mmCIF file of C-alpha atoms in Angstrom:
data_model
loop_
_atom_site.group_PDB
_atom_site.id
_atom_site.type_symbol
_atom_site.label_atom_id
_atom_site.label_comp_id
_atom_site.label_asym_id
_atom_site.label_seq_id
_atom_site.Cartn_x
_atom_site.Cartn_y
_atom_site.Cartn_z
ATOM 1 C CA UNK A 22 -6.982 41.146 -127.920
ATOM 2 C CA UNK A 23 -7.903 44.079 -130.098
ATOM 3 C CA UNK A 24 -10.032 45.639 -127.363
ATOM 4 C CA UNK A 25 -7.156 45.612 -124.839
ATOM 5 C CA UNK A 26 -4.820 47.336 -127.288
ATOM 6 C CA UNK A 27 -7.431 50.102 -127.897
ATOM 7 C CA UNK A 28 -7.789 50.746 -124.151
ATOM 8 C CA UNK A 29 -4.003 51.031 -123.722
ATOM 9 C CA UNK A 30 -3.941 53.682 -126.482
ATOM 10 C CA UNK A 31 -6.693 55.645 -124.679
ATOM 11 C CA UNK A 32 -4.693 55.599 -121.416
ATOM 12 C CA UNK A 33 -1.731 57.165 -123.263
ATOM 13 C CA UNK A 34 -3.824 60.026 -124.642
ATOM 14 C CA UNK A 35 -5.134 60.918 -121.167
ATOM 15 C CA UNK A 36 -1.587 61.101 -119.816
ATOM 16 C CA UNK A 37 -0.552 63.469 -122.623
ATOM 17 C CA UNK A 38 -3.557 65.749 -122.003
ATOM 18 C CA UNK A 39 -2.688 65.967 -118.309
ATOM 19 C CA UNK A 40 0.925 66.896 -119.084
ATOM 20 C CA UNK A 41 -0.173 69.632 -121.545
ATOM 21 C CA UNK A 42 -2.560 71.074 -118.956
ATOM 22 C CA UNK A 43 0.235 71.174 -116.369
ATOM 23 C CA UNK A 44 2.530 72.963 -118.807
ATOM 24 C CA UNK A 45 -0.171 75.568 -119.566
ATOM 25 C CA UNK A 46 -0.804 76.044 -115.852
ATOM 26 C CA UNK A 47 2.915 76.480 -115.222
ATOM 27 C CA UNK A 48 3.110 79.232 -117.861
ATOM 28 C CA UNK A 49 0.042 80.907 -116.289
ATOM 29 C CA UNK A 50 1.590 80.819 -112.818
ATOM 30 C CA UNK A 51 4.802 82.338 -114.133
ATOM 31 C CA UNK A 52 2.817 85.116 -115.852
ATOM 32 C CA UNK A 53 0.767 85.708 -112.699
ATOM 33 C CA UNK A 54 3.908 86.003 -110.617
ATOM 34 C CA UNK A 55 5.274 88.575 -113.090
ATOM 35 C CA UNK A 56 1.989 90.535 -113.056
ATOM 36 C CA UNK A 57 1.926 90.585 -109.282
ATOM 37 C CA UNK A 58 5.501 91.822 -109.221
ATOM 38 C CA UNK A 59 4.624 94.639 -111.657
ATOM 39 C CA UNK A 60 1.580 95.585 -109.569
ATOM 40 C CA UNK A 61 3.718 95.814 -106.427
ATOM 41 C CA UNK A 62 6.290 97.892 -108.280
ATOM 42 C CA UNK A 63 3.614 100.263 -109.673
ATOM 43 C CA UNK A 64 1.973 100.672 -106.261
ATOM 44 C CA UNK A 65 5.348 101.320 -104.697
ATOM 45 C CA UNK A 66 6.176 103.891 -107.399
ATOM 46 C CA UNK A 67 2.836 105.673 -106.911
ATOM 47 C CA UNK A 68 3.505 105.892 -103.181
ATOM 48 C CA UNK A 69 6.999 107.260 -103.777
ATOM 49 C CA UNK A 70 5.733 109.780 -106.315
ATOM 50 C CA UNK A 71 3.101 111.028 -103.827
ATOM 51 C CA UNK A 72 5.793 111.343 -101.166
ATOM 52 C CA UNK A 73 7.986 113.322 -103.559
ATOM 53 C CA UNK A 74 5.128 115.739 -104.365
ATOM 54 C CA UNK A 75 4.531 116.248 -100.643
ATOM 55 C CA UNK A 76 8.236 117.006 -100.083
ATOM 56 C CA UNK A 77 8.261 119.582 -102.907
ATOM 57 C CA UNK A 78 5.090 121.313 -101.691
ATOM 58 C CA UNK A 79 6.369 121.345 -98.116
ATOM 59 C CA UNK A 80 9.596 123.000 -99.203
ATOM 60 C CA UNK A 81 7.700 125.661 -101.184
ATOM 61 C CA UNK A 82 5.412 126.454 -98.242
ATOM 62 C CA UNK A 83 8.424 126.632 -95.935
ATOM 63 C CA UNK A 84 9.924 129.316 -98.189
ATOM 64 C CA UNK A 85 6.627 131.202 -98.411
ATOM 65 C CA UNK A 86 6.495 131.358 -94.631
ATOM 66 C CA UNK A 87 9.032 134.178 -94.347
ATOM 67 C CA UNK A 88 8.407 136.661 -91.519
ATOM 68 C CA UNK A 89 10.576 139.623 -92.569
ATOM 69 C CA UNK A 90 11.888 140.990 -95.850
ATOM 70 C CA UNK A 91 15.597 141.560 -95.201
ATOM 71 C CA UNK A 92 18.329 139.516 -93.577
ATOM 72 C CA UNK A 93 19.091 142.482 -91.305
ATOM 73 C CA UNK A 94 15.583 142.266 -89.886
ATOM 74 C CA UNK A 95 15.974 138.520 -89.390
ATOM 75 C CA UNK A 96 19.229 139.059 -87.450
ATOM 76 C CA UNK A 97 17.361 140.961 -84.724
ATOM 77 C CA UNK A 98 14.411 138.548 -84.725
ATOM 78 C CA UNK A 99 14.091 135.299 -82.724
ATOM 79 C CA UNK A 100 16.015 132.248 -83.922
ATOM 80 C CA UNK A 101 14.516 130.392 -86.850
ATOM 81 C CA UNK A 102 12.901 133.450 -88.436
ATOM 82 C CA UNK A 103 13.177 133.320 -92.231
ATOM 83 C CA UNK A 104 13.717 136.440 -94.323
ATOM 84 C CA UNK A 105 12.673 136.882 -97.947
ATOM 85 C CA UNK A 106 16.296 137.639 -98.829
ATOM 86 C CA UNK A 107 17.330 134.245 -97.407
ATOM 87 C CA UNK A 108 15.389 132.370 -100.086
ATOM 88 C CA UNK A 109 18.194 131.224 -102.399
ATOM 89 C CA UNK A 110 19.671 128.271 -104.273
ATOM 90 C CA UNK A 111 21.479 125.888 -101.834
ATOM 91 C CA UNK A 112 25.055 124.832 -102.483
ATOM 92 C CA UNK A 113 24.085 121.234 -103.355
ATOM 93 C CA UNK A 114 21.079 118.931 -103.400
ATOM 94 C CA UNK A 115 20.158 117.560 -99.981
ATOM 95 C CA UNK A 116 18.312 114.569 -98.556
ATOM 96 C CA UNK A 117 14.748 115.623 -97.799
ATOM 97 C CA UNK A 118 13.067 112.246 -97.308
ATOM 98 C CA UNK A 119 11.521 110.642 -94.250
ATOM 99 C CA UNK A 120 13.610 108.133 -92.321
ATOM 100 C CA UNK A 121 10.693 105.681 -92.415
ATOM 101 C CA UNK A 122 10.280 105.917 -96.186
ATOM 102 C CA UNK A 123 11.298 103.042 -98.469
ATOM 103 C CA UNK A 124 13.324 105.364 -100.708
ATOM 104 C CA UNK A 125 15.938 108.093 -100.362
ATOM 105 C CA UNK A 126 14.717 111.421 -101.768
ATOM 106 C CA UNK A 127 17.134 114.109 -102.945
ATOM 107 C CA UNK A 128 15.843 117.692 -103.296
ATOM 108 C CA UNK A 129 17.418 120.124 -105.721
ATOM 109 C CA UNK A 130 16.233 123.747 -105.394
ATOM 110 C CA UNK A 131 16.932 126.547 -107.870
ATOM 111 C CA UNK A 132 15.911 130.144 -107.022
ATOM 112 C CA UNK A 133 16.080 132.896 -109.650
ATOM 113 C CA UNK A 134 15.362 136.579 -108.790
ATOM 114 C CA UNK A 135 12.613 138.135 -110.936
ATOM 115 C CA UNK A 136 13.486 141.766 -111.665
ATOM 116 C CA UNK A 137 11.168 144.344 -113.231
ATOM 117 C CA UNK A 138 12.760 145.831 -116.363
ATOM 118 C CA UNK A 139 11.301 149.291 -115.796
ATOM 119 C CA UNK A 140 12.519 149.835 -112.230
ATOM 120 C CA UNK A 141 15.200 147.185 -111.745
ATOM 121 C CA UNK A 142 13.550 146.169 -108.475
ATOM 122 C CA UNK A 143 13.173 142.527 -107.522
ATOM 123 C CA UNK A 144 9.452 141.861 -107.141
ATOM 124 C CA UNK A 145 9.491 138.067 -106.764
ATOM 125 C CA UNK A 146 11.608 134.926 -106.931
ATOM 126 C CA UNK A 147 11.129 132.101 -109.430
ATOM 127 C CA UNK A 148 11.532 128.760 -107.633
ATOM 128 C CA UNK A 149 12.113 125.363 -109.261
ATOM 129 C CA UNK A 150 12.010 122.233 -107.074
ATOM 130 C CA UNK A 151 13.269 118.832 -108.311
ATOM 131 C CA UNK A 152 12.835 115.735 -106.105
ATOM 132 C CA UNK A 153 14.544 112.534 -107.332
ATOM 133 C CA UNK A 154 14.825 108.965 -105.987
ATOM 134 C CA UNK A 155 15.686 105.401 -107.057
ATOM 135 C CA UNK A 156 12.752 103.024 -107.482
ATOM 136 C CA UNK A 157 12.603 99.305 -106.572
ATOM 137 C CA UNK A 158 14.175 98.303 -109.872
ATOM 138 C CA UNK A 159 17.038 100.758 -109.487
ATOM 139 C CA UNK A 160 15.685 103.218 -112.046
ATOM 140 C CA UNK A 161 15.917 106.952 -111.423
ATOM 141 C CA UNK A 162 12.584 108.733 -110.933
ATOM 142 C CA UNK A 163 11.839 112.450 -110.332
ATOM 143 C CA UNK A 164 9.100 115.066 -110.096
ATOM 144 C CA UNK A 165 9.543 118.795 -110.768
ATOM 145 C CA UNK A 166 7.415 121.774 -109.798
ATOM 146 C CA UNK A 167 7.713 125.530 -110.375
ATOM 147 C CA UNK A 168 6.266 128.554 -108.594
ATOM 148 C CA UNK A 169 6.807 132.244 -107.774
ATOM 149 C CA UNK A 170 7.226 133.789 -104.332
ATOM 150 C CA UNK A 171 6.280 137.478 -104.227
ATOM 151 C CA UNK A 172 8.236 140.070 -102.291
ATOM 152 C CA UNK A 173 5.272 141.188 -100.163
ATOM 153 C CA UNK A 174 5.518 142.679 -96.691
ATOM 154 C CA UNK A 175 4.395 139.933 -94.238
ATOM 155 C CA UNK A 176 2.612 142.633 -92.243
ATOM 156 C CA UNK A 177 0.019 142.799 -95.030
ATOM 157 C CA UNK A 178 -1.079 139.219 -94.326
ATOM 158 C CA UNK A 179 -3.530 140.554 -91.746
ATOM 159 C CA UNK A 180 -5.613 141.950 -94.594
ATOM 160 C CA UNK A 181 -6.564 138.376 -95.517
ATOM 161 C CA UNK A 182 -8.841 138.256 -92.480
ATOM 162 C CA UNK A 183 -10.804 141.342 -93.634
ATOM 163 C CA UNK A 184 -13.878 140.421 -95.684
ATOM 164 C CA UNK A 185 -14.120 142.108 -99.086
ATOM 165 C CA UNK A 186 -16.544 144.998 -99.448
ATOM 166 C CA UNK A 187 -17.075 144.324 -103.117
ATOM 167 C CA UNK A 188 -19.169 141.681 -104.801
ATOM 168 C CA UNK A 189 -18.030 139.022 -107.289
ATOM 169 C CA UNK A 190 -21.018 139.913 -109.492
ATOM 170 C CA UNK A 191 -20.726 142.498 -112.244
ATOM 171 C CA UNK A 192 -22.099 145.796 -110.927
ATOM 172 C CA UNK A 193 -24.152 148.370 -112.877
ATOM 173 C CA UNK A 194 -21.763 150.744 -114.666
ATOM 174 C CA UNK A 195 -18.885 148.935 -112.871
ATOM 175 C CA UNK A 196 -19.641 150.649 -109.562
ATOM 176 C CA UNK A 197 -21.496 149.823 -106.360
ATOM 177 C CA UNK A 198 -25.158 149.073 -107.014
ATOM 178 C CA UNK A 199 -26.219 151.516 -104.253
ATOM 179 C CA UNK A 200 -25.035 154.505 -106.310
ATOM 180 C CA UNK A 201 -28.020 156.111 -108.093
ATOM 181 C CA UNK A 202 -28.197 155.132 -111.739
ATOM 182 C CA UNK A 203 -28.275 158.816 -112.742
ATOM 183 C CA UNK A 204 -24.932 159.600 -111.083
ATOM 184 C CA UNK A 205 -22.193 160.847 -113.434
ATOM 185 C CA UNK A 206 -19.008 158.755 -113.552
ATOM 186 C CA UNK A 207 -15.827 160.858 -113.513
ATOM 187 C CA UNK A 208 -13.624 157.898 -114.492
ATOM 188 C CA UNK A 209 -11.556 158.095 -111.287
ATOM 189 C CA UNK A 210 -13.584 155.583 -109.228
ATOM 190 C CA UNK A 211 -15.960 158.337 -108.091
ATOM 191 C CA UNK A 212 -19.349 159.611 -109.291
ATOM 192 C CA UNK A 213 -21.384 162.732 -108.583
ATOM 193 C CA UNK A 214 -25.153 162.961 -108.089
ATOM 194 C CA UNK A 215 -27.647 165.737 -107.336
ATOM 195 C CA UNK A 216 -30.530 164.425 -105.191
ATOM 196 C CA UNK A 217 -32.656 167.360 -106.374
ATOM 197 C CA UNK A 218 -32.186 168.345 -110.032
ATOM 198 C CA UNK A 219 -33.002 171.997 -109.321
ATOM 199 C CA UNK A 220 -31.126 172.174 -106.007
ATOM 200 C CA UNK A 221 -27.574 173.175 -105.123
ATOM 201 C CA UNK A 222 -26.428 170.038 -103.258
ATOM 202 C CA UNK A 223 -24.325 167.355 -104.955
ATOM 203 C CA UNK A 224 -22.886 164.201 -103.421
ATOM 204 C CA UNK A 225 -19.679 162.425 -104.436
ATOM 205 C CA UNK A 226 -19.838 158.619 -104.254
ATOM 206 C CA UNK A 227 -16.981 156.147 -103.947
ATOM 207 C CA UNK A 228 -17.436 153.317 -106.459
ATOM 208 C CA UNK A 229 -16.212 150.722 -103.925
ATOM 209 C CA UNK A 230 -18.788 150.412 -101.170
ATOM 210 C CA UNK A 231 -21.055 153.200 -102.430
ATOM 211 C CA UNK A 232 -20.268 155.593 -99.557
ATOM 212 C CA UNK A 233 -20.753 159.348 -99.901
ATOM 213 C CA UNK A 234 -17.261 160.830 -99.561
ATOM 214 C CA UNK A 235 -18.004 164.465 -100.349
ATOM 215 C CA UNK A 236 -20.768 167.068 -100.155
ATOM 216 C CA UNK A 237 -20.667 169.913 -102.662
ATOM 217 C CA UNK A 238 -22.523 173.138 -103.359
ATOM 218 C CA UNK A 239 -23.077 173.663 -107.078
ATOM 219 C CA UNK A 240 -24.981 176.255 -109.146
ATOM 220 C CA UNK A 241 -28.746 175.864 -108.881
ATOM 221 C CA UNK A 242 -30.395 174.170 -111.815
ATOM 222 C CA UNK A 243 -27.187 172.546 -113.079
ATOM 223 C CA UNK A 244 -28.012 168.992 -114.197
ATOM 224 C CA UNK A 245 -25.936 166.122 -112.840
ATOM 225 C CA UNK A 246 -24.881 165.144 -116.372
ATOM 226 C CA UNK A 247 -23.070 168.437 -117.053
ATOM 227 C CA UNK A 248 -21.196 168.731 -113.744
ATOM 228 C CA UNK A 249 -17.414 168.794 -114.133
ATOM 229 C CA UNK A 250 -14.575 168.271 -111.692
ATOM 230 C CA UNK A 251 -14.057 172.037 -111.654
ATOM 231 C CA UNK A 252 -17.555 172.457 -110.195
ATOM 232 C CA UNK A 253 -16.563 170.286 -107.215
ATOM 233 C CA UNK A 254 -13.398 172.090 -106.167
ATOM 234 C CA UNK A 255 -14.906 173.403 -102.912
ATOM 235 C CA UNK A 256 -16.520 170.158 -101.717
ATOM 236 C CA UNK A 257 -16.456 169.135 -98.063
ATOM 237 C CA UNK A 258 -14.584 165.812 -97.931
ATOM 238 C CA UNK A 259 -14.024 165.686 -94.180
ATOM 239 C CA UNK A 260 -16.716 163.099 -93.445
ATOM 240 C CA UNK A 261 -18.388 160.102 -95.071
ATOM 241 C CA UNK A 262 -22.083 159.365 -95.365
ATOM 242 C CA UNK A 263 -24.312 156.323 -95.903
ATOM 243 C CA UNK A 264 -27.126 156.476 -98.441
ATOM 244 C CA UNK A 265 -30.740 155.551 -97.645
ATOM 245 C CA UNK A 266 -33.015 155.670 -100.703
ATOM 246 C CA UNK A 267 -36.205 154.341 -102.227
ATOM 247 C CA UNK A 268 -39.586 155.240 -103.702
ATOM 248 C CA UNK A 269 -42.987 156.251 -102.372
ATOM 249 C CA UNK A 270 -45.981 154.971 -104.358
ATOM 250 C CA UNK A 271 -49.679 155.808 -103.995
ATOM 251 C CA UNK A 272 -52.861 153.712 -104.188
ATOM 252 C CA UNK A 273 -55.950 155.855 -103.569
ATOM 253 C CA UNK A 274 -58.591 153.130 -103.817
ATOM 254 C CA UNK A 275 -60.867 151.354 -101.388
ATOM 255 C CA UNK A 276 -58.848 148.170 -101.968
ATOM 256 C CA UNK A 277 -55.250 149.365 -102.439
ATOM 257 C CA UNK A 278 -52.932 147.577 -104.861
ATOM 258 C CA UNK A 279 -49.286 147.125 -103.849
ATOM 259 C CA UNK A 280 -48.228 145.404 -107.091
ATOM 260 C CA UNK A 281 -49.230 148.118 -109.569
ATOM 261 C CA UNK A 282 -50.131 151.284 -107.628
ATOM 262 C CA UNK A 283 -50.961 154.073 -110.045
ATOM 263 C CA UNK A 284 -52.506 156.954 -108.080
ATOM 264 C CA UNK A 285 -51.096 160.476 -108.403
ATOM 265 C CA UNK A 286 -48.317 161.555 -106.043
ATOM 266 C CA UNK A 287 -48.944 164.141 -103.314
ATOM 267 C CA UNK A 288 -46.574 166.523 -101.481
ATOM 268 C CA UNK A 289 -44.632 165.009 -98.565
ATOM 269 C CA UNK A 290 -41.398 165.274 -96.574
ATOM 270 C CA UNK A 291 -38.986 162.572 -95.411
ATOM 271 C CA UNK A 292 -37.857 162.954 -91.774
ATOM 272 C CA UNK A 293 -35.393 160.791 -89.849
ATOM 273 C CA UNK A 294 -34.592 160.161 -86.199
ATOM 274 C CA UNK A 295 -31.047 158.787 -86.048
ATOM 275 C CA UNK A 296 -28.438 157.960 -83.418
ATOM 276 C CA UNK A 297 -25.222 155.977 -83.211
ATOM 277 C CA UNK A 298 -24.864 155.636 -79.452
ATOM 278 C CA UNK A 299 -22.417 158.519 -79.047
ATOM 279 C CA UNK A 300 -23.081 161.671 -77.061
ATOM 280 C CA UNK A 301 -23.920 163.599 -80.239
ATOM 281 C CA UNK A 302 -26.377 162.163 -82.712
ATOM 282 C CA UNK A 303 -25.212 162.014 -86.353
ATOM 283 C CA UNK A 304 -26.437 164.495 -88.927
ATOM 284 C CA UNK A 305 -28.571 163.610 -91.932
ATOM 285 C CA UNK A 306 -30.207 165.251 -94.921
ATOM 286 C CA UNK A 307 -33.110 164.083 -97.107
ATOM 287 C CA UNK A 308 -34.289 165.176 -100.538
ATOM 288 C CA UNK A 309 -37.178 164.058 -102.730
ATOM 289 C CA UNK A 310 -38.908 164.969 -105.972
ATOM 290 C CA UNK A 311 -42.440 165.123 -104.541
ATOM 291 C CA UNK A 312 -44.742 167.694 -106.153
ATOM 292 C CA UNK A 313 -45.203 170.969 -104.298
ATOM 293 C CA UNK A 314 -48.965 170.794 -104.848
ATOM 294 C CA UNK A 315 -51.491 168.068 -105.572
ATOM 295 C CA UNK A 316 -53.096 170.326 -108.174
ATOM 296 C CA UNK A 317 -51.858 169.424 -111.628
ATOM 297 C CA UNK A 318 -49.547 166.650 -110.388
ATOM 298 C CA UNK A 319 -49.122 163.750 -112.823
ATOM 299 C CA UNK A 320 -46.304 161.641 -111.348
ATOM 300 C CA UNK A 321 -47.288 158.356 -109.689
ATOM 301 C CA UNK A 322 -44.119 157.911 -107.602
ATOM 302 C CA UNK A 323 -41.771 159.978 -105.478
ATOM 303 C CA UNK A 324 -38.083 159.114 -105.275
ATOM 304 C CA UNK A 325 -36.194 160.103 -102.144
ATOM 305 C CA UNK A 326 -32.532 160.150 -101.141
ATOM 306 C CA UNK A 327 -31.246 160.521 -97.578
ATOM 307 C CA UNK A 328 -27.634 160.522 -96.425
ATOM 308 C CA UNK A 329 -26.679 159.889 -92.807
ATOM 309 C CA UNK A 330 -23.271 161.101 -91.628
ATOM 310 C CA UNK A 331 -22.309 158.794 -88.720
ATOM 311 C CA UNK A 332 -20.034 160.072 -85.991
ATOM 312 C CA UNK A 333 -16.394 159.013 -85.986
ATOM 313 C CA UNK A 334 -16.832 155.599 -84.374
ATOM 314 C CA UNK A 335 -14.615 152.535 -84.783
ATOM 315 C CA UNK A 336 -17.167 151.186 -87.260
ATOM 316 C CA UNK A 337 -19.247 154.128 -88.574
ATOM 317 C CA UNK A 338 -22.915 153.166 -88.311
ATOM 318 C CA UNK A 339 -26.283 154.595 -87.391
ATOM 319 C CA UNK A 340 -29.606 153.438 -85.963
ATOM 320 C CA UNK A 341 -33.023 155.045 -86.126
ATOM 321 C CA UNK A 342 -36.243 155.451 -88.068
ATOM 322 C CA UNK A 343 -37.506 157.081 -91.252
ATOM 323 C CA UNK A 344 -40.893 158.809 -91.324
ATOM 324 C CA UNK A 345 -43.037 160.553 -93.929
ATOM 325 C CA UNK A 346 -44.439 163.902 -92.763
ATOM 326 C CA UNK A 347 -46.576 166.801 -93.972
ATOM 327 C CA UNK A 348 -48.893 164.735 -96.135
ATOM 328 C CA UNK A 349 -51.891 166.824 -97.251
ATOM 329 C CA UNK A 350 -55.277 166.303 -95.570
ATOM 330 C CA UNK A 351 -57.851 164.432 -97.644
ATOM 331 C CA UNK A 352 -61.471 163.357 -97.369
ATOM 332 C CA UNK A 353 -61.780 159.584 -97.305
ATOM 333 C CA UNK A 354 -64.802 157.462 -98.083
ATOM 334 C CA UNK A 355 -66.079 157.930 -94.494
ATOM 335 C CA UNK A 356 -66.300 161.711 -95.065
ATOM 336 C CA UNK A 357 -64.014 162.529 -92.132
ATOM 337 C CA UNK A 358 -60.897 164.675 -92.250
ATOM 338 C CA UNK A 359 -57.969 162.260 -92.225
ATOM 339 C CA UNK A 360 -54.551 161.979 -93.863
ATOM 340 C CA UNK A 361 -53.188 159.045 -95.725
ATOM 341 C CA UNK A 362 -51.524 156.253 -93.775
ATOM 342 C CA UNK A 363 -48.110 154.859 -94.631
ATOM 343 C CA UNK A 364 -47.326 151.234 -95.467
ATOM 344 C CA UNK A 365 -43.825 149.963 -96.130
ATOM 345 C CA UNK A 366 -42.734 147.251 -98.526
ATOM 346 C CA UNK A 367 -41.118 144.754 -96.181
ATOM 347 C CA UNK A 368 -40.725 141.000 -95.818
ATOM 348 C CA UNK A 369 -38.404 138.260 -94.676
ATOM 349 C CA UNK A 370 -36.726 137.949 -98.069
ATOM 350 C CA UNK A 371 -33.813 135.736 -97.011
ATOM 351 C CA UNK A 372 -35.880 133.358 -94.849
ATOM 352 C CA UNK A 373 -33.994 133.886 -91.579
ATOM 353 C CA UNK A 374 -37.189 134.971 -89.733
ATOM 354 C CA UNK A 375 -35.629 138.354 -88.923
ATOM 355 C CA UNK A 376 -36.407 141.606 -90.747
ATOM 356 C CA UNK A 377 -32.895 142.872 -91.379
ATOM 357 C CA UNK A 378 -31.903 146.395 -92.333
ATOM 358 C CA UNK A 379 -32.017 145.718 -96.083
ATOM 359 C CA UNK A 380 -35.509 144.187 -95.705
ATOM 360 C CA UNK A 381 -36.925 147.555 -94.551
ATOM 361 C CA UNK A 382 -37.692 147.256 -90.826
ATOM 362 C CA UNK A 383 -39.561 149.802 -88.728
ATOM 363 C CA UNK A 384 -36.346 150.671 -86.880
ATOM 364 C CA UNK A 385 -32.911 150.362 -88.422
ATOM 365 C CA UNK A 386 -30.140 148.992 -86.196
ATOM 366 C CA UNK A 387 -26.403 149.638 -86.636
ATOM 367 C CA UNK A 388 -26.548 150.351 -90.347
ATOM 368 C CA UNK A 389 -22.995 150.277 -91.722
ATOM 369 C CA UNK A 390 -23.661 150.232 -95.485
ATOM 370 C CA UNK A 391 -25.856 151.926 -98.053
ATOM 371 C CA UNK A 392 -29.512 150.844 -98.163
ATOM 372 C CA UNK A 393 -31.616 151.039 -101.321
ATOM 373 C CA UNK A 394 -35.149 149.968 -102.296
ATOM 374 C CA UNK A 395 -36.562 151.094 -98.955
ATOM 375 C CA UNK A 396 -39.956 151.675 -100.515
ATOM 376 C CA UNK A 397 -43.303 152.930 -99.152
ATOM 377 C CA UNK A 398 -46.948 152.810 -100.216
ATOM 378 C CA UNK A 399 -49.481 155.471 -99.203
ATOM 379 C CA UNK A 400 -53.074 154.248 -98.883
ATOM 380 C CA UNK A 401 -56.321 155.750 -97.588
ATOM 381 C CA UNK A 402 -56.634 156.091 -93.837
ATOM 382 C CA UNK A 403 -59.654 153.792 -93.926
ATOM 383 C CA UNK A 404 -57.873 151.112 -95.977
ATOM 384 C CA UNK A 405 -55.634 148.260 -94.872
ATOM 385 C CA UNK A 406 -52.054 147.805 -96.011
ATOM 386 C CA UNK A 407 -52.215 145.116 -98.751
ATOM 387 C CA UNK A 408 -50.699 141.747 -97.890
ATOM 388 C CA UNK A 409 -49.204 141.423 -101.381
ATOM 389 C CA UNK A 410 -47.268 138.377 -102.565
ATOM 390 C CA UNK A 411 -43.798 136.964 -102.105
ATOM 391 C CA UNK A 412 -41.530 136.694 -105.139
ATOM 392 C CA UNK A 413 -42.113 133.449 -107.050
ATOM 393 C CA UNK A 414 -40.314 133.334 -110.424
ATOM 394 C CA UNK A 415 -41.939 129.973 -111.216
ATOM 395 C CA UNK A 416 -45.284 131.770 -111.300
ATOM 396 C CA UNK A 417 -43.939 134.831 -113.093
ATOM 397 C CA UNK A 418 -43.834 136.970 -109.908
ATOM 398 C CA UNK A 419 -40.410 138.631 -109.770
ATOM 399 C CA UNK A 420 -41.006 141.293 -107.091
ATOM 400 C CA UNK A 421 -42.037 141.018 -103.458
ATOM 401 C CA UNK A 422 -45.174 143.137 -103.016
ATOM 402 C CA UNK A 423 -45.785 142.456 -99.304
ATOM 403 C CA UNK A 424 -46.543 145.554 -97.206
ATOM 404 C CA UNK A 425 -47.093 146.221 -93.495
ATOM 405 C CA UNK A 426 -48.301 149.277 -91.602
ATOM 406 C CA UNK A 427 -45.422 151.662 -91.019
ATOM 407 C CA UNK A 428 -47.122 154.674 -89.435
ATOM 408 C CA UNK A 429 -50.671 155.857 -88.883
ATOM 409 C CA UNK A 430 -50.857 159.614 -89.093
ATOM 410 C CA UNK A 431 -53.410 161.057 -86.696
ATOM 411 C CA UNK A 432 -52.783 164.657 -87.750
ATOM 412 C CA UNK A 433 -51.844 166.285 -91.059
ATOM 413 C CA UNK A 434 -48.364 167.277 -89.862
ATOM 414 C CA UNK A 435 -47.410 163.804 -88.851
ATOM 415 C CA UNK A 436 -47.983 162.817 -85.222
ATOM 416 C CA UNK A 437 -47.418 159.148 -85.873
ATOM 417 C CA UNK A 438 -48.005 155.940 -84.008
ATOM 418 C CA UNK A 439 -45.042 153.541 -84.396
ATOM 419 C CA UNK A 440 -45.838 149.955 -85.255
ATOM 420 C CA UNK A 441 -43.829 146.808 -84.399
ATOM 421 C CA UNK A 442 -41.543 145.223 -86.994
#
């Protein structure tokens, strides 16, 4: 009898446990239903907020897309043309939502003219866009954005398709890197430079692009550093020129060295053959600081500067070659009368398998910008132009010392044999 009573008590405990579990499960289901409802509301609100941002941005871009400045210009233009003057605050907020959206969006636009204090001229409009709507729970939601719309002539938008001629990198002395480092800055975005310190010619460079915009005659022997604007009052500014510059080094050894050539410089002249495809070939002028005699010379390099003045084409450019002439006769190790031969520092630096103008080709093609570091190496006539090495910073090699044969001079005055690129 006692055993039966104990079993009945156990059956009652099991029933209670089952009821408690059901109650706990019921509370969990209610909480889950509430969580799911909140998730749906949050997802719906995120969608509505994204739609509101799109509406505000679309309205701003619609106002930016004005085609004329004044309402008078818009009156004579095709229908639908927006004028800058027409950008204003509307009389009342308006419905700007999509018919297929699950909310009704109201757009409120406020436009405030921005006037310069000094001139009293309106230069832009301050625009504030507010987009509001009612969410699923009936609460009011909104987003707000602010911007400025400048009063710029729409005709200037074509300039956006013109690539910049400047570089985002900081330039030496805040001017184009093609301008010689010894040029004097006048502080008005121009610099002056004498290609021959003892000569009478001075060039004026534009800091943007590095073009030569003036050719001047100055007193002989006047250093570049002491030239003043008054010295340049009679400059010829009727045409622009493109600079071509570099160095000539010398390696008078049986096995020439292109990395550290150290032989003494000899007299020479730089000569060009240029054309731009027009009936008249463009003019040029070259200057260098080569010694006038090999006797007593101590310099190991010659710097040269050439300027080509292209004809007045749509895009001023030139094509042609640069040669070194009038190199003195020497006696090489074969005891025959022979001049030096000319190698040029050249290589496919950018890896495109084409020797471009800046990589120092044999023949320049349609040059439309200044070219610098167009360097040469003079070696014995019996020697071979050194192969050199490509730049490899990982190995501590920071300069490309590759050279190729540029011209082989058969006579002292420079009857040369062109070589392929």
